[in-house]
Amino acid sequence: MPHATCVYAKSSAIGLVVRVILVVAVCSSIAIPFGVNAYTVISNDIDVDTAWTVSQSPYVIQFPDFHQLTVNSVVTLTIEPGVVVKFSDGNGMLINGTLRALGTAEKPIYFTSLADDAVGGDTDGVAIAPADGEWMHLQFENGSTGDFDHVVVRYGGQQIFMPMTGISNNGGTVTIDHSRLSHNGYDGLAQYSGTTHVSNSEFDNHAVGIRHNYPGGTLTIDTSEIHDNTSAGVFHSYGTTTVTESDIHDNNTGIRADYSGAVSVHGSRIQENGVGIDNQSQIIGYDENDNPYVIDPGIIIDAASNWWGSATGPTHASNPAGTGDSVSDGVTFTPFLSADPSAPSCTLNCYSNVLFLPGIEASRLYRPDYAGGTNQLWEPNTDGDVRDLYMNADGTSARFDIYTKDVMDAAYGTLGIYQSFLADLDRWKNSDRIIADYSAV
């Protein structure tokens, strides 16, 4: 059965609410307050390939009870750039098939709360600001696919069913690029199994920005920012977690690990966290005399070649001079970066060299004259100068001794060619000192 789609609109002429049924299906009658923006209600699961369009946006997922809108297997839901999807209390989305949400920088796609009036307008008639945990999550099941680009997921992670997160991967293949997950209950992203690749994205204002939990899978985080999470930026428990060239800052703990699996972090900035990396995977037991002994040595976190907020490296007993973010035992942090990889490589007397190619018609041309001096051929002064510039049928110069040595600033001293540009180059070199030199060849 096609999913039920109801469009609600307010007529400005008569001030009445008009309801239009687009697909023949049972759709419960809902009272829409005056002043509420038009929107499309989705209240049946999706079992055929479906596209959500800007013209019908925002979409409101509104089931009467706690329910996840299900995208069934072998079915694709495609969401156009600029679409806003809002979830009512107790609602979420369960993907067994494919969810393709590919926005653009100019037209991002939003998954948010019904109370979020900042996008899609007022769709609930209540002037209350949205808060964390107002809807469930986007949950990917075994064999599913999720493609996100320029997407914002916020105010999810409702505490009804686990997990309390914005996006959850339970065995699918999920790609998140140029996106932001913010204010989603407990976790921004929860990886349980399957494969998740994150790039150029931001995770902030959760308890845990990104969690990798039992039974694990493969999680890669590249060129992303993870910040202002109250427990941990990244929390690894199982599987393989790889972090590269990312910025992890202002979290209670930047990266925390326990239990098993593998964690590697390289080329990243780990700074201004309460703790940089905390490895809690080692299991300690106590004998009858309360003496500790190692039951399981746990994992070793490979965190070489990172910036720790200080040229001295991280704070650890094995690095007594280190003043950067602290690390626990069980973390390999050498060699570390002695300079912030995001900082400009030059801060004083930073010059660039400019190669200026003026082109054949803007280069003065010369030949030796018969008295041992120089005869300027271009710009020409006589017909003889022009004849000296003739070319043979094969494209070679009729004369072998023609050369150039400077740029034409002004033709015949009055017609400006490169005069103002050459003046700019001189100023950039000698006064502004933003280039070291320039050369016209």
Tab-separated table of N, CA and C in Angstrom, residues 325-427:
chain	number	residue	atom	x	y	z
A	325	ASP	N	47.287	17.996	25.988
A	325	ASP	CA	46.235	17.149	26.541
A	325	ASP	C	46.830	15.859	27.101
A	326	SER	N	46.293	15.402	28.220
A	326	SER	CA	46.844	14.218	28.874
A	326	SER	C	46.385	12.941	28.180
A	327	VAL	N	47.208	11.901	28.310
A	327	VAL	CA	46.849	10.574	27.820
A	327	VAL	C	47.096	9.573	28.940
A	328	SER	N	46.333	8.493	28.910
A	328	SER	CA	46.504	7.433	29.894
A	328	SER	C	47.578	6.460	29.422
A	329	ASP	N	47.838	5.447	30.234
A	329	ASP	CA	48.666	4.335	29.770
A	329	ASP	C	47.928	3.618	28.640
A	330	GLY	N	48.682	2.835	27.891
A	330	GLY	CA	48.070	2.084	26.802
A	330	GLY	C	47.855	2.920	25.551
A	331	VAL	N	48.580	4.041	25.438
A	331	VAL	CA	48.464	4.918	24.270
A	331	VAL	C	49.864	5.173	23.727
A	332	THR	N	50.094	4.827	22.471
A	332	THR	CA	51.350	5.145	21.806
A	332	THR	C	51.215	6.509	21.149
A	333	PHE	N	51.964	7.500	21.643
A	333	PHE	CA	51.770	8.862	21.136
A	333	PHE	C	53.018	9.448	20.476
A	334	THR	N	54.102	8.683	20.409
A	334	THR	CA	55.307	9.193	19.755
A	334	THR	C	55.498	8.519	18.400
A	335	PRO	N	56.024	9.258	17.415
A	335	PRO	CA	56.343	10.690	17.489
A	335	PRO	C	55.067	11.535	17.470
A	336	PHE	N	55.138	12.711	18.087
A	336	PHE	CA	53.997	13.620	18.055
A	336	PHE	C	54.352	14.849	17.222
A	337	LEU	N	53.334	15.549	16.781
A	337	LEU	CA	53.553	16.756	15.984
A	337	LEU	C	53.994	17.888	16.894
A	338	SER	N	54.994	18.614	16.483
A	338	SER	CA	55.497	19.739	17.267
A	338	SER	C	54.920	21.065	16.815
A	339	ALA	N	54.039	21.022	15.816
A	339	ALA	CA	53.368	22.241	15.342
A	339	ALA	C	51.935	21.900	14.983
A	340	ASP	N	51.062	22.849	15.185
A	340	ASP	CA	49.647	22.677	14.866
A	340	ASP	C	49.490	22.503	13.361
A	341	PRO	N	48.963	21.368	12.896
A	341	PRO	CA	48.876	21.144	11.441
A	341	PRO	C	47.924	22.099	10.734
A	342	SER	N	47.025	22.730	11.488
A	342	SER	CA	46.090	23.663	10.850
A	342	SER	C	46.607	25.095	10.850
A	343	ALA	N	47.709	25.341	11.555
A	343	ALA	CA	48.252	26.695	11.620
A	343	ALA	C	48.960	27.018	10.317
A	344	PRO	N	48.971	28.297	9.924
A	344	PRO	CA	49.703	28.672	8.705
A	344	PRO	C	51.187	28.381	8.872
A	345	SER	N	51.818	27.914	7.810
A	345	SER	CA	53.233	27.551	7.901
A	345	SER	C	54.130	28.767	8.022
A	346	CYS	N	53.613	29.930	7.694
A	346	CYS	CA	54.410	31.149	7.768
A	346	CYS	C	53.566	32.254	8.393
A	347	THR	N	54.151	32.983	9.347
A	347	THR	CA	53.421	34.076	9.999
A	347	THR	C	54.142	35.406	9.913
A	348	LEU	N	55.387	35.432	9.432
A	348	LEU	CA	56.163	36.666	9.351
A	348	LEU	C	56.916	36.698	8.030
A	349	ASN	N	56.803	37.838	7.321
A	349	ASN	CA	57.480	37.984	6.024
A	349	ASN	C	57.162	36.819	5.098
A	350	CYS	N	55.875	36.533	4.959
A	350	CYS	CA	55.423	35.409	4.132
A	350	CYS	C	55.196	35.908	2.711
A	351	TYR	N	55.991	35.432	1.798
A	351	TYR	CA	55.922	35.901	0.422
A	351	TYR	C	55.556	34.761	-0.514
A	352	SER	N	55.000	35.165	-1.647
A	352	SER	CA	54.790	34.237	-2.748
A	352	SER	C	55.508	34.786	-3.965
A	353	ASN	N	55.955	33.913	-4.837
A	353	ASN	CA	56.572	34.336	-6.084
A	353	ASN	C	55.533	34.300	-7.193
A	354	VAL	N	55.593	35.294	-8.079
A	354	VAL	CA	54.630	35.404	-9.169
A	354	VAL	C	55.372	35.301	-10.488
A	355	LEU	N	54.938	34.391	-11.331
A	355	LEU	CA	55.465	34.284	-12.687
A	355	LEU	C	54.458	34.920	-13.618
A	356	PHE	N	54.861	35.973	-14.290
A	356	PHE	CA	53.960	36.764	-15.116
A	356	PHE	C	54.258	36.468	-16.578
A	357	LEU	N	53.284	35.915	-17.291
A	357	LEU	CA	53.427	35.604	-18.714
A	357	LEU	C	52.567	36.587	-19.510
A	358	PRO	N	53.167	37.637	-20.030
A	358	PRO	CA	52.363	38.692	-20.660
A	358	PRO	C	51.814	38.326	-22.033
A	359	GLY	N	52.339	37.316	-22.716
A	359	GLY	CA	51.847	36.973	-24.043
A	359	GLY	C	52.640	37.694	-25.120
A	360	ILE	N	52.568	37.175	-26.342
A	360	ILE	CA	53.441	37.674	-27.405
A	360	ILE	C	53.139	39.122	-27.783
A	361	GLU	N	51.876	39.516	-27.757
A	361	GLU	CA	51.556	40.872	-28.187
A	361	GLU	C	51.829	41.906	-27.111
A	362	ALA	N	52.080	41.487	-25.889
A	362	ALA	CA	52.377	42.426	-24.817
A	362	ALA	C	53.832	42.348	-24.386
A	363	SER	N	54.661	41.689	-25.190
A	363	SER	CA	56.098	41.634	-24.931
A	363	SER	C	56.819	42.464	-26.001
A	364	ARG	N	57.685	43.341	-25.565
A	364	ARG	CA	58.477	44.094	-26.535
A	364	ARG	C	59.489	43.163	-27.182
A	365	LEU	N	59.676	43.316	-28.495
A	365	LEU	CA	60.576	42.468	-29.259
A	365	LEU	C	61.710	43.318	-29.836
A	366	TYR	N	62.896	42.736	-29.885
A	366	TYR	CA	64.088	43.460	-30.329
A	366	TYR	C	64.923	42.567	-31.240
A	367	ARG	N	65.864	43.277	-31.977
A	367	ARG	CA	66.950	42.599	-32.673
A	367	ARG	C	68.177	43.495	-32.594
A	368	PRO	N	69.349	42.905	-32.724
A	368	PRO	CA	70.550	43.764	-32.773
A	368	PRO	C	70.523	44.636	-34.033
A	369	ASP	N	70.994	45.871	-33.890
A	369	ASP	CA	71.094	46.701	-35.100
A	369	ASP	C	72.505	46.605	-35.662
A	370	TYR	N	72.698	47.229	-36.809
A	370	TYR	CA	73.966	47.058	-37.509
A	370	TYR	C	75.107	47.819	-36.860
A	371	ALA	N	74.781	48.742	-35.960
A	371	ALA	CA	75.834	49.511	-35.293
A	371	ALA	C	76.240	48.874	-33.966
A	372	GLY	N	75.696	47.683	-33.676
A	372	GLY	CA	76.019	47.009	-32.432
A	372	GLY	C	75.078	47.347	-31.296
A	373	GLY	N	74.034	48.121	-31.574
A	373	GLY	CA	73.065	48.469	-30.560
A	373	GLY	C	71.832	47.581	-30.634
A	374	THR	N	70.682	48.156	-30.281
A	374	THR	CA	69.421	47.412	-30.241
A	374	THR	C	68.369	48.152	-31.046
A	375	ASN	N	67.618	47.393	-31.839
A	375	ASN	CA	66.517	47.965	-32.600
A	375	ASN	C	65.208	47.351	-32.108
A	376	GLN	N	64.292	48.201	-31.590
A	376	GLN	CA	62.990	47.713	-31.124
A	376	GLN	C	62.090	47.468	-32.323
A	377	LEU	N	61.555	46.249	-32.413
A	377	LEU	CA	60.667	45.885	-33.522
A	377	LEU	C	59.187	45.954	-33.130
A	378	TRP	N	58.902	45.695	-31.844
A	378	TRP	CA	57.488	45.710	-31.374
A	378	TRP	C	57.436	46.407	-30.020
A	379	GLU	N	56.728	47.607	-29.955
A	379	GLU	CA	55.840	48.116	-30.975
A	379	GLU	C	56.653	48.641	-32.157
A	380	PRO	N	56.169	48.450	-33.390
A	380	PRO	CA	56.954	48.846	-34.569
A	380	PRO	C	56.913	50.363	-34.768
A	381	ASN	N	58.021	50.886	-35.301
A	381	ASN	CA	58.102	52.307	-35.646
A	381	ASN	C	58.162	52.531	-37.149
A	382	THR	N	58.561	51.508	-37.904
A	382	THR	CA	58.650	51.637	-39.358
A	382	THR	C	58.111	50.375	-40.007
A	383	ASP	N	57.878	50.435	-41.309
A	383	ASP	CA	57.467	49.239	-42.046
A	383	ASP	C	58.555	48.178	-42.003
A	384	GLY	N	59.811	48.613	-41.924
A	384	GLY	CA	60.913	47.659	-41.845
A	384	GLY	C	60.854	46.840	-40.561
A	385	ASP	N	60.416	47.481	-39.457
A	385	ASP	CA	60.254	46.724	-38.210
A	385	ASP	C	59.225	45.612	-38.373
A	386	VAL	N	58.147	45.926	-39.080
A	386	VAL	CA	57.104	44.930	-39.300
A	386	VAL	C	57.617	43.790	-40.164
A	387	ARG	N	58.376	44.125	-41.221
A	387	ARG	CA	58.901	43.082	-42.106
A	387	ARG	C	59.862	42.158	-41.348
A	388	ASP	N	60.616	42.728	-40.412
A	388	ASP	CA	61.531	41.890	-39.629
A	388	ASP	C	60.798	40.872	-38.762
A	389	LEU	N	59.523	41.118	-38.509
A	389	LEU	CA	58.726	40.205	-37.683
A	389	LEU	C	57.979	39.148	-38.503
A	390	TYR	N	58.155	39.162	-39.824
A	390	TYR	CA	57.493	38.163	-40.659
A	390	TYR	C	57.924	36.763	-40.240
A	391	MET	N	57.034	35.813	-40.499
A	391	MET	CA	57.313	34.409	-40.197
A	391	MET	C	57.337	33.610	-41.480
A	392	ASN	N	58.091	32.523	-41.471
A	392	ASN	CA	58.138	31.617	-42.617
A	392	ASN	C	56.864	30.786	-42.686
A	393	ALA	N	56.716	30.076	-43.793
A	393	ALA	CA	55.513	29.267	-43.989
A	393	ALA	C	55.382	28.179	-42.932
A	394	ASP	N	56.507	27.728	-42.377
A	394	ASP	CA	56.452	26.663	-41.368
A	394	ASP	C	56.270	27.199	-39.959
A	395	GLY	N	56.044	28.521	-39.804
A	395	GLY	CA	55.787	29.109	-38.500
A	395	GLY	C	57.016	29.598	-37.782
A	396	THR	N	58.182	29.422	-38.336
A	396	THR	CA	59.401	29.924	-37.714
A	396	THR	C	59.620	31.378	-38.099
A	397	SER	N	60.417	32.085	-37.274
A	397	SER	CA	60.680	33.494	-37.521
A	397	SER	C	61.578	33.640	-38.732
A	398	ALA	N	61.286	34.651	-39.540
A	398	ALA	CA	62.133	34.930	-40.706
A	398	ALA	C	63.523	35.358	-40.280
A	399	ARG	N	63.627	35.964	-39.100
A	399	ARG	CA	64.928	36.318	-38.550
A	399	ARG	C	65.217	35.397	-37.368
A	400	PHE	N	66.503	35.083	-37.172
A	400	PHE	CA	66.901	34.177	-36.099
A	400	PHE	C	67.303	34.910	-34.832
A	401	ASP	N	67.419	36.234	-34.886
A	401	ASP	CA	68.032	36.985	-33.794
A	401	ASP	C	67.048	37.872	-33.037
A	402	ILE	N	65.755	37.569	-33.118
A	402	ILE	CA	64.753	38.362	-32.410
A	402	ILE	C	64.644	37.860	-30.966
A	403	TYR	N	64.544	38.754	-30.025
A	403	TYR	CA	64.449	38.375	-28.620
A	403	TYR	C	63.550	39.363	-27.877
A	404	THR	N	63.159	38.978	-26.654
A	404	THR	CA	62.366	39.875	-25.799
A	404	THR	C	63.099	40.062	-24.487
A	405	LYS	N	62.853	41.184	-23.818
A	405	LYS	CA	63.488	41.430	-22.527
A	405	LYS	C	62.604	42.192	-21.558
A	406	ASP	N	61.465	42.704	-22.003
A	406	ASP	CA	60.597	43.411	-21.070
A	406	ASP	C	59.150	43.368	-21.542
A	407	VAL	N	58.274	43.879	-20.660
A	407	VAL	CA	56.834	43.860	-20.879
A	407	VAL	C	56.389	45.219	-21.400
A	408	MET	N	55.400	45.204	-22.253
A	408	MET	CA	54.863	46.450	-22.772
A	408	MET	C	53.948	47.075	-21.722
A	409	ASP	N	54.400	48.161	-21.110
A	409	ASP	CA	53.564	48.832	-20.124
A	409	ASP	C	52.518	49.705	-20.792
A	410	ALA	N	52.976	50.532	-21.772
A	410	ALA	CA	52.063	51.391	-22.521
A	410	ALA	C	52.554	51.466	-23.957
A	411	ALA	N	51.685	51.230	-24.906
A	411	ALA	CA	52.058	51.272	-26.309
A	411	ALA	C	52.282	52.717	-26.736
A	412	TYR	N	53.426	52.942	-27.318
A	412	TYR	CA	53.815	54.278	-27.789
A	412	TYR	C	53.732	55.311	-26.672
A	413	GLY	N	53.853	54.818	-25.418
A	413	GLY	CA	53.908	55.712	-24.270
A	413	GLY	C	52.590	56.249	-23.788
A	414	THR	N	51.504	55.954	-24.477
A	414	THR	CA	50.207	56.532	-24.090
A	414	THR	C	49.123	55.487	-23.887
A	415	LEU	N	49.075	54.445	-24.705
A	415	LEU	CA	48.002	53.442	-24.634
A	415	LEU	C	48.367	52.393	-23.590
A	416	GLY	N	47.658	52.399	-22.432
A	416	GLY	CA	47.987	51.492	-21.335
A	416	GLY	C	47.743	50.035	-21.693
A	417	ILE	N	48.748	49.225	-21.508
A	417	ILE	CA	48.611	47.781	-21.719
A	417	ILE	C	48.699	47.083	-20.351
A	418	TYR	N	49.930	46.981	-19.799
A	418	TYR	CA	50.114	46.396	-18.484
A	418	TYR	C	50.628	47.425	-17.483
A	419	GLN	N	50.400	48.674	-17.793
A	419	GLN	CA	50.970	49.728	-16.955
A	419	GLN	C	50.473	49.659	-15.510
A	420	SER	N	49.158	49.568	-15.320
A	420	SER	CA	48.617	49.551	-13.961
A	420	SER	C	48.948	48.241	-13.243
A	421	PHE	N	48.978	47.131	-13.995
A	421	PHE	CA	49.299	45.854	-13.368
A	421	PHE	C	50.752	45.813	-12.920
A	422	LEU	N	51.644	46.342	-13.741
A	422	LEU	CA	53.051	46.407	-13.347
A	422	LEU	C	53.233	47.298	-12.124
A	423	ALA	N	52.446	48.375	-12.059
A	423	ALA	CA	52.506	49.242	-10.877
A	423	ALA	C	52.041	48.495	-9.636
A	424	ASP	N	51.002	47.661	-9.793
A	424	ASP	CA	50.531	46.840	-8.674
A	424	ASP	C	51.617	45.870	-8.224
A	425	LEU	N	52.266	45.204	-9.164
A	425	LEU	CA	53.323	44.270	-8.820
A	425	LEU	C	54.457	44.959	-8.070
A	426	ASP	N	54.817	46.151	-8.541
A	426	ASP	CA	55.865	46.902	-7.843
A	426	ASP	C	55.444	47.243	-6.417
A	427	ARG	N	54.181	47.628	-6.246
A	427	ARG	CA	53.698	47.973	-4.915
A	427	ARG	C	53.654	46.748	-4.013
